[in-house]
Amino acid sequence: MQDPSPKAAAPTTLRPGRAYVLRFISGKYQGGEFPVVPDKQIIVGRSSDLDMVLVEDMVSRKHAKIHMQSDQIWIEDLGSTNGTFVNGEKIKRARLKEGDRVLIGTSILKLIAGESTRDSTADAKRELEHVAAQRRTSQARTMSGSIEEVPLPDLLQLFGTSKKSGVLVIRTDDDIGRIFMRKGNIYYAVINDLDDVPALKSIYRMLTWQKGLFDLDPPDDREYAGEIDVSVQEILMEGLRQLDEFNRIRDDLPDLNARLSLLSPLVPPLRDLKPMELDVLQLALNYGHLETVMNKSQSTDLETVQAVLKLLKGGYLKTE
């Protein structure tokens, strides 16, 4: 389990006189950039005669329009089949702010301030073709990127709203997490293939990750024990609430590798404990280490560490 991530910085309004580019932070064109030029429309789609050509099945021949006028950048969906999304919301027309993320097909673009390395939209168009050709050569996955660029809550929101199916794989230095999605809903999740950690707990734990790489793998048709059927919105509402609560008490918690043991003699009566707290006490006696207790507990990480703190402060447990 990693340190909880800070909340992503809110997108900001555009600054007059600044140059802006759309940077591809995920998808087959990842690493490419496209300049947003004042008073010039950018037509996005699959057709080769357009300004920004995205060659993939989920992009319509003429998908969206982006234009900058009077220090405002607007994006408009052009009746595409699969829709255009800004920060996880399906839009018909929306004003873009610095830091906004746009999902078109399997590409995620981020609006950033800065001069483009391309002199013209024609140069940018050729560069996107070059990027796509290189990624085909390296056999890169269709959707990949960094959760530092696209925090996991934002990523799940994008995939949920666009009703994606597949396995979202997140790799950190220490862990590999997998979130299984079917038409935008989450039906299973696992970290390091630990079957004894329930799916919901695994998702909530992954929401604390702030560094790592993600890939969207094809759908997995296997059935898993303990499957769920939960919308991304439900997951994020509860998961981020738990994260806020966890952040409030994390400085009081022992290290994940700390060993928990029973105080002897045991003075406070066991009858004062709730059933869940007794379960945590038994896990501490059986397994010792806090991380294992959290993995084995059927309660959420938040509920488990709250119980551990009560047992430590109440004189039931001690750390070694």
XYZ file of N, CA and C in Angstrom, residues 14-188:
525
model
N -7.657 29.936 -19.019
C -6.575 30.280 -19.931
C -6.004 31.657 -19.604
N -4.718 31.793 -19.838
C -4.046 33.070 -19.594
C -3.896 33.818 -20.914
N -4.371 35.052 -20.963
C -4.329 35.809 -22.223
C -2.919 35.889 -22.790
N -2.825 35.716 -24.103
C -1.546 35.849 -24.777
C -0.664 34.619 -24.742
N -1.081 33.559 -24.020
C -0.268 32.351 -23.947
C -0.557 31.433 -25.127
N 0.458 30.666 -25.509
C 0.283 29.640 -26.532
C -0.107 28.330 -25.843
N -0.918 27.532 -26.538
C -1.383 26.271 -25.961
C -1.236 25.139 -26.972
N -1.021 23.941 -26.416
C -0.941 22.745 -27.255
C -1.764 21.647 -26.604
N -2.199 20.725 -27.437
C -2.851 19.511 -26.974
C -1.808 18.405 -26.978
N -1.512 17.874 -25.806
C -0.507 16.814 -25.685
C -1.207 15.473 -25.506
N -0.824 14.485 -26.294
C -1.378 13.138 -26.173
C -0.679 12.431 -25.007
N -1.443 12.131 -23.947
C -0.847 11.495 -22.772
C -1.238 10.028 -22.656
N -2.049 9.537 -23.578
C -2.373 8.119 -23.623
C -2.900 7.794 -25.010
N -2.765 6.520 -25.393
C -3.258 6.078 -26.685
C -2.136 5.860 -27.682
N -2.495 5.538 -28.912
C -1.500 5.187 -29.923
C -0.653 6.380 -30.346
N -1.115 7.615 -30.030
C -0.366 8.819 -30.394
C 0.325 9.434 -29.187
N 0.459 8.670 -28.108
C 1.054 9.181 -26.865
C 2.435 9.784 -27.124
N 2.644 10.988 -26.600
C 3.902 11.699 -26.809
C 3.812 12.762 -27.885
N 2.781 12.675 -28.733
C 2.600 13.671 -29.775
C 1.957 14.942 -29.240
N 2.101 16.017 -29.981
C 1.517 17.303 -29.607
C 0.877 17.945 -30.830
N -0.145 18.770 -30.580
C -0.813 19.474 -31.662
C -1.069 20.907 -31.214
N -0.584 21.913 -31.958
C -0.747 23.315 -31.534
C -2.187 23.784 -31.697
N -2.622 24.633 -30.748
C -3.922 25.288 -30.861
C -3.651 26.716 -31.322
N -4.003 26.999 -32.560
C -3.668 28.288 -33.188
C -4.888 29.200 -33.149
N -4.723 30.455 -32.709
C -5.868 31.376 -32.656
C -6.560 31.507 -34.011
N -7.904 31.527 -33.948
C -8.759 31.748 -35.125
C -8.583 30.679 -36.202
N -8.097 29.496 -35.797
C -7.975 28.403 -36.762
C -8.620 27.152 -36.176
N -9.574 26.584 -36.897
C -10.260 25.388 -36.424
C -9.395 24.149 -36.612
N -9.507 23.237 -35.653
C -8.876 21.923 -35.777
C -10.005 20.908 -35.876
N -10.144 20.283 -37.028
C -11.151 19.240 -37.205
C -10.471 17.894 -36.939
N -11.043 17.144 -36.001
C -10.466 15.871 -35.552
C -11.324 14.722 -36.071
N -10.675 13.697 -36.615
C -11.433 12.535 -37.063
C -10.548 11.528 -37.755
N -11.197 10.511 -38.293
C -10.468 9.414 -38.939
C -10.135 9.707 -40.400
N -10.869 10.628 -41.005
C -10.670 10.923 -42.420
C -9.301 11.569 -42.646
N -8.609 11.133 -43.680
C -7.221 11.557 -43.908
C -7.095 13.021 -44.330
N -8.199 13.654 -44.766
C -8.097 15.035 -45.229
C -8.351 16.046 -44.115
N -8.475 15.588 -42.850
C -8.735 16.493 -41.732
C -7.430 17.010 -41.134
N -7.560 17.921 -40.153
C -6.369 18.512 -39.534
C -5.674 17.516 -38.598
N -6.420 16.999 -37.630
C -5.867 16.019 -36.688
C -6.472 14.661 -37.014
N -5.657 13.784 -37.579
C -6.142 12.484 -38.047
C -5.815 11.418 -37.005
N -6.867 10.796 -36.452
C -6.710 9.718 -35.475
C -7.282 8.454 -36.100
N -6.397 7.583 -36.526
C -6.819 6.395 -37.267
C -7.107 5.265 -36.285
N -8.372 5.145 -35.897
C -8.798 4.040 -35.046
C -10.306 3.890 -35.150
N -10.786 2.676 -34.841
C -12.196 2.346 -35.069
C -13.155 3.202 -34.246
N -12.763 3.608 -33.028
C -13.677 4.333 -32.145
C -13.773 5.821 -32.466
N -13.020 6.259 -33.456
C -13.066 7.661 -33.898
C -13.873 7.744 -35.185
N -14.839 8.665 -35.219
C -15.661 8.851 -36.418
C -14.861 9.567 -37.500
N -15.361 9.477 -38.738
C -14.642 10.118 -39.851
C -14.460 11.606 -39.588
N -15.492 12.252 -39.089
C -15.386 13.640 -38.641
C -15.941 13.665 -37.222
N -15.058 13.736 -36.236
C -15.427 13.436 -34.847
C -15.685 14.694 -34.007
N -14.758 15.655 -34.028
C -14.866 16.821 -33.148
C -14.179 18.023 -33.775
N -14.505 19.186 -33.231
C -13.896 20.436 -33.696
C -13.355 21.190 -32.486
N -12.126 21.697 -32.611
C -11.503 22.490 -31.553
C -11.077 23.815 -32.163
N -11.393 24.918 -31.483
C -10.949 26.210 -32.017
C -10.703 27.191 -30.878
N -9.748 28.107 -31.119
C -9.391 29.136 -30.143
C -9.820 30.491 -30.680
N -10.536 31.219 -29.821
C -11.020 32.532 -30.241
C -11.055 33.438 -29.017
N -10.370 34.590 -29.097
C -10.360 35.574 -27.999
C -9.944 34.939 -26.667
N -8.839 34.218 -26.670
C -8.304 33.585 -25.467
C -9.258 32.565 -24.849
N -10.128 32.019 -25.668
C -10.984 30.919 -25.228
C -10.846 29.766 -26.215
N -10.767 28.545 -25.682
C -10.668 27.359 -26.528
C -11.928 26.528 -26.322
N -12.572 26.211 -27.414
C -13.819 25.450 -27.363
C -13.639 24.121 -28.096
N -14.356 23.113 -27.603
C -14.391 21.819 -28.283
C -15.840 21.444 -28.507
N -16.122 20.920 -29.669
C -17.499 20.578 -30.038
C -17.521 19.190 -30.672
N -18.408 18.346 -30.198
C -18.580 17.033 -30.817
C -19.380 17.205 -32.105
N -18.981 16.517 -33.148
C -19.623 16.662 -34.457
C -20.534 15.482 -34.766
N -21.274 15.032 -33.753
C -22.202 13.912 -33.950
C -21.495 12.579 -34.055
N -20.381 12.439 -33.351
C -19.599 11.197 -33.433
C -20.375 10.017 -32.851
N -20.006 8.822 -33.264
C -20.678 7.604 -32.791
C -20.379 7.334 -31.323
N -19.120 7.481 -30.926
C -18.707 7.103 -29.575
C -18.538 8.274 -28.622
N -18.728 9.486 -29.100
C -18.750 10.637 -28.217
C -17.390 11.252 -27.948
N -17.435 12.474 -27.414
C -16.258 13.232 -26.997
C -16.418 13.548 -25.516
N -15.341 13.381 -24.745
C -15.428 13.512 -23.288
C -14.390 14.514 -22.792
N -14.809 15.365 -21.865
C -13.909 16.312 -21.217
C -13.950 16.059 -19.720
N -12.810 15.686 -19.152
C -12.719 15.375 -17.718
C -13.771 14.357 -17.291
N -14.012 13.379 -18.156
C -14.911 12.297 -17.812
C -16.364 12.535 -18.138
N -16.710 13.719 -18.637
C -18.100 14.024 -18.957
C -18.291 14.100 -20.471
N -19.343 13.435 -20.941
C -19.647 13.474 -22.361
C -20.195 14.860 -22.705
N -19.649 15.451 -23.749
C -20.033 16.830 -24.076
C -20.556 16.929 -25.506
N -21.360 17.972 -25.733
C -21.690 18.382 -27.093
C -20.818 19.574 -27.482
N -20.680 20.501 -26.526
C -19.803 21.655 -26.710
C -19.335 22.097 -25.338
N -18.043 22.379 -25.203
C -17.509 22.760 -23.896
C -16.321 23.685 -24.075
N -16.121 24.552 -23.081
C -14.965 25.442 -23.059
C -13.838 24.744 -22.312
N -12.659 24.710 -22.903
C -11.520 24.030 -22.307
C -10.702 24.972 -21.437
N -10.206 24.435 -20.329
C -9.302 25.155 -19.429
C -7.953 24.449 -19.431
N -6.930 25.163 -19.051
C -5.600 24.565 -18.963
C -5.636 23.380 -17.999
N -5.108 22.239 -18.438
C -5.112 21.046 -17.605
C -6.260 20.106 -17.889
N -7.259 20.546 -18.679
C -8.380 19.668 -19.010
C -7.894 18.477 -19.824
N -8.583 17.357 -19.628
C -8.266 16.131 -20.362
C -9.423 15.775 -21.279
N -9.107 15.498 -22.527
C -10.105 15.185 -23.547
C -9.904 13.744 -23.990
N -10.996 12.980 -24.011
C -10.941 11.603 -24.496
C -11.654 11.526 -25.834
N -10.922 11.128 -26.858
C -11.474 10.885 -28.192
C -10.993 9.506 -28.623
N -11.923 8.594 -28.821
C -11.524 7.216 -29.124
C -10.770 6.637 -27.950
N -9.534 6.195 -28.194
C -8.703 5.694 -27.100
C -7.567 6.660 -26.773
N -7.652 7.869 -27.290
C -6.620 8.870 -27.035
C -7.070 9.837 -25.945
N -6.165 10.109 -24.989
C -6.409 11.139 -23.989
C -5.453 12.294 -24.282
N -6.006 13.475 -24.473
C -5.229 14.666 -24.767
C -5.355 15.631 -23.597
N -4.273 16.304 -23.252
C -4.264 17.275 -22.164
C -3.917 18.642 -22.731
N -4.713 19.643 -22.368
C -4.439 21.000 -22.824
C -3.405 21.639 -21.899
N -2.257 22.011 -22.459
C -1.177 22.589 -21.656
C -0.691 23.888 -22.287
N -0.116 24.752 -21.466
C 0.472 25.997 -21.959
C 1.869 25.711 -22.479
N 2.237 26.358 -23.564
C 3.580 26.175 -24.095
C 3.587 26.166 -25.601
N 4.713 26.549 -26.157
C 4.870 26.546 -27.608
C 5.015 25.121 -28.118
N 4.397 24.828 -29.240
C 4.553 23.515 -29.852
C 5.921 23.407 -30.515
N 6.435 22.190 -30.562
C 7.683 21.946 -31.278
C 7.449 21.885 -32.787
N 6.176 21.923 -33.202
C 5.835 21.885 -34.624
C 5.533 23.301 -35.114
N 5.990 23.639 -36.310
C 5.799 24.984 -36.855
C 4.386 25.202 -37.386
N 3.683 24.127 -37.737
C 2.356 24.268 -38.326
C 1.528 23.037 -38.006
N 0.229 23.150 -38.268
C -0.641 21.993 -38.058
C -0.277 20.861 -39.030
N 0.239 21.209 -40.208
C 0.658 20.176 -41.155
C 1.844 19.392 -40.583
N 2.792 20.110 -39.957
C 3.926 19.424 -39.309
C 3.434 18.538 -38.167
N 2.475 19.057 -37.381
C 1.944 18.290 -36.261
C 1.228 17.035 -36.750
N 0.520 17.150 -37.853
C -0.184 16.008 -38.438
C 0.809 14.921 -38.846
N 1.910 15.328 -39.488
C 2.928 14.357 -39.893
C 3.599 13.720 -38.667
N 3.794 14.525 -37.606
C 4.428 14.013 -36.398
C 3.553 12.950 -35.733
N 2.232 13.152 -35.733
C 1.332 12.148 -35.154
C 1.422 10.835 -35.927
N 1.528 10.923 -37.253
C 1.688 9.710 -38.063
C 2.982 8.999 -37.696
N 4.034 9.780 -37.467
C 5.334 9.208 -37.105
C 5.261 8.528 -35.730
N 4.614 9.186 -34.771
C 4.472 8.613 -33.419
C 3.706 7.298 -33.479
N 2.595 7.292 -34.225
C 1.786 6.083 -34.329
C 2.579 4.946 -34.965
N 3.381 5.270 -35.991
C 4.190 4.236 -36.660
C 5.220 3.651 -35.700
N 5.839 4.504 -34.886
C 6.821 4.020 -33.918
C 6.185 3.115 -32.886
N 4.980 3.474 -32.410
C 4.308 2.663 -31.397
C 3.850 1.335 -31.978
N 3.488 1.317 -33.256
C 3.147 0.033 -33.898
C 4.370 -0.873 -33.933
N 5.520 -0.272 -34.218
C 6.761 -1.045 -34.281
C 7.116 -1.636 -32.930
N 6.857 -0.856 -31.858
C 7.189 -1.336 -30.508
C 6.088 -2.196 -29.918
N 4.976 -2.387 -30.688
C 3.850 -3.205 -30.252
C 3.292 -2.716 -28.912
N 3.220 -1.397 -28.778
C 2.682 -0.815 -27.545
C 1.188 -1.089 -27.447
N 0.690 -1.153 -26.230
C -0.742 -1.336 -26.027
C -1.489 -0.117 -26.539
N -2.809 -0.308 -26.807
C -3.604 0.768 -27.370
C -3.679 1.955 -26.433
N -3.932 1.691 -25.143
C -4.020 2.780 -24.180
C -3.018 2.540 -23.070
N -2.137 3.504 -22.866
C -1.159 3.389 -21.797
C -0.753 4.794 -21.388
N -0.142 4.897 -20.218
C 0.291 6.198 -19.749
C 0.730 6.132 -18.305
N 0.846 7.285 -17.684
C 1.309 7.405 -16.313
C 0.182 7.937 -15.437
N 0.031 7.377 -14.223
C -1.013 7.892 -13.335
C -0.571 9.194 -12.666
N 0.656 9.609 -12.900
C 1.041 10.968 -12.516
C 0.439 11.973 -13.495
N 0.343 11.597 -14.768
C -0.277 12.451 -15.781
C -1.799 12.376 -15.704
N -2.330 11.170 -15.547
C -3.776 10.960 -15.449
C -4.037 10.195 -14.150
N -4.334 10.883 -13.043
C -4.586 10.189 -11.777
C -5.673 9.141 -11.925
N -5.558 8.076 -11.159
C -6.469 6.942 -11.303
C -7.940 7.337 -11.190
N -8.346 8.219 -10.248
C -9.764 8.617 -10.233
C -10.224 9.226 -11.554
N -9.373 10.081 -12.152
C -9.727 10.696 -13.436
C -9.806 9.643 -14.536
N -8.876 8.706 -14.502
C -8.837 7.650 -15.515
C -10.095 6.786 -15.436
N -10.473 6.389 -14.227
C -11.677 5.575 -14.052
C -12.914 6.349 -14.495
N -12.932 7.651 -14.199
C -14.071 8.470 -14.611
C -14.187 8.496 -16.138
N -13.064 8.652 -16.814
C -13.067 8.649 -18.281
C -13.570 7.317 -18.826
N -13.047 6.220 -18.284
C -13.426 4.900 -18.782
C -14.871 4.564 -18.439
N -15.311 5.009 -17.264
C -16.683 4.727 -16.858
C -17.687 5.458 -17.735
N -17.453 6.746 -17.957
C -18.394 7.540 -18.746
C -18.423 7.090 -20.199
N -17.276 6.686 -20.717
C -17.211 6.236 -22.114
C -17.531 4.756 -22.269
N -17.919 4.115 -21.138
C -18.378 2.712 -21.140
C -17.341 1.757 -21.736
N -16.098 1.931 -21.321
C -15.017 1.067 -21.787
C -15.131 -0.332 -21.166
N -14.685 -1.321 -21.907
C -14.522 -2.687 -21.401
C -13.058 -3.064 -21.530
N -12.543 -3.779 -20.534
C -11.150 -4.198 -20.563
C -10.599 -4.326 -19.166
N -9.300 -4.597 -19.089
C -8.623 -4.735 -17.806
C -7.617 -3.594 -17.671
N -7.860 -2.719 -16.712
C -6.945 -1.612 -16.443
C -5.845 -2.132 -15.524
N -4.614 -2.157 -16.024
C -3.475 -2.682 -15.282
C -2.610 -1.513 -14.821
N -2.364 -1.437 -13.508
C -1.535 -0.366 -12.947
C -0.305 -0.996 -12.324
N 0.874 -0.567 -12.780
C 2.140 -1.109 -12.279
C 2.912 -0.025 -11.524
N 3.237 -0.325 -10.268
C 4.086 0.567 -9.479
C 5.407 -0.160 -9.223
N 6.294 0.463 -8.480
C 7.567 -0.194 -8.147
C 7.354 -1.442 -7.303
N 6.253 -1.463 -6.532
C 6.042 -2.558 -5.585
C 4.875 -3.472 -5.924
N 3.902 -2.971 -6.669
C 2.650 -3.715 -6.837
C 2.168 -3.697 -8.281
N 1.312 -4.680 -8.580
C 0.576 -4.704 -9.847
C -0.908 -4.858 -9.510
N -1.690 -3.868 -9.887
C -3.128 -3.918 -9.652
C -3.878 -4.071 -10.957
N -5.008 -4.754 -10.893
C -5.843 -4.942 -12.083
C -7.290 -4.618 -11.734
N -7.908 -3.779 -12.559
C -9.308 -3.429 -12.393
C -10.044 -3.877 -13.652
N -11.037 -4.729 -13.469
C -11.753 -5.337 -14.586
C -13.044 -4.561 -14.842
N -13.218 -4.095 -16.081
C -14.362 -3.259 -16.423
C -15.172 -3.879 -17.553
N -16.481 -3.719 -17.420
C -17.402 -4.210 -18.450
C -18.421 -3.115 -18.739
N -18.315 -2.511 -19.926
C -19.205 -1.423 -20.344
C -19.248 -0.311 -19.302
N -18.072 0.041 -18.777
C -17.962 1.178 -17.876
C -18.154 0.856 -16.409
N -18.652 -0.342 -16.078
C -18.809 -0.739 -14.685
C -17.646 -1.625 -14.256
N -17.325 -1.600 -12.983
C -16.236 -2.418 -12.436
C -16.820 -3.709 -11.866
N -16.264 -4.855 -12.293
C -16.807 -6.110 -11.780
C -15.795 -6.945 -10.992
N -14.515 -6.526 -11.002
C -13.531 -7.261 -10.201
C -12.263 -6.418 -10.116
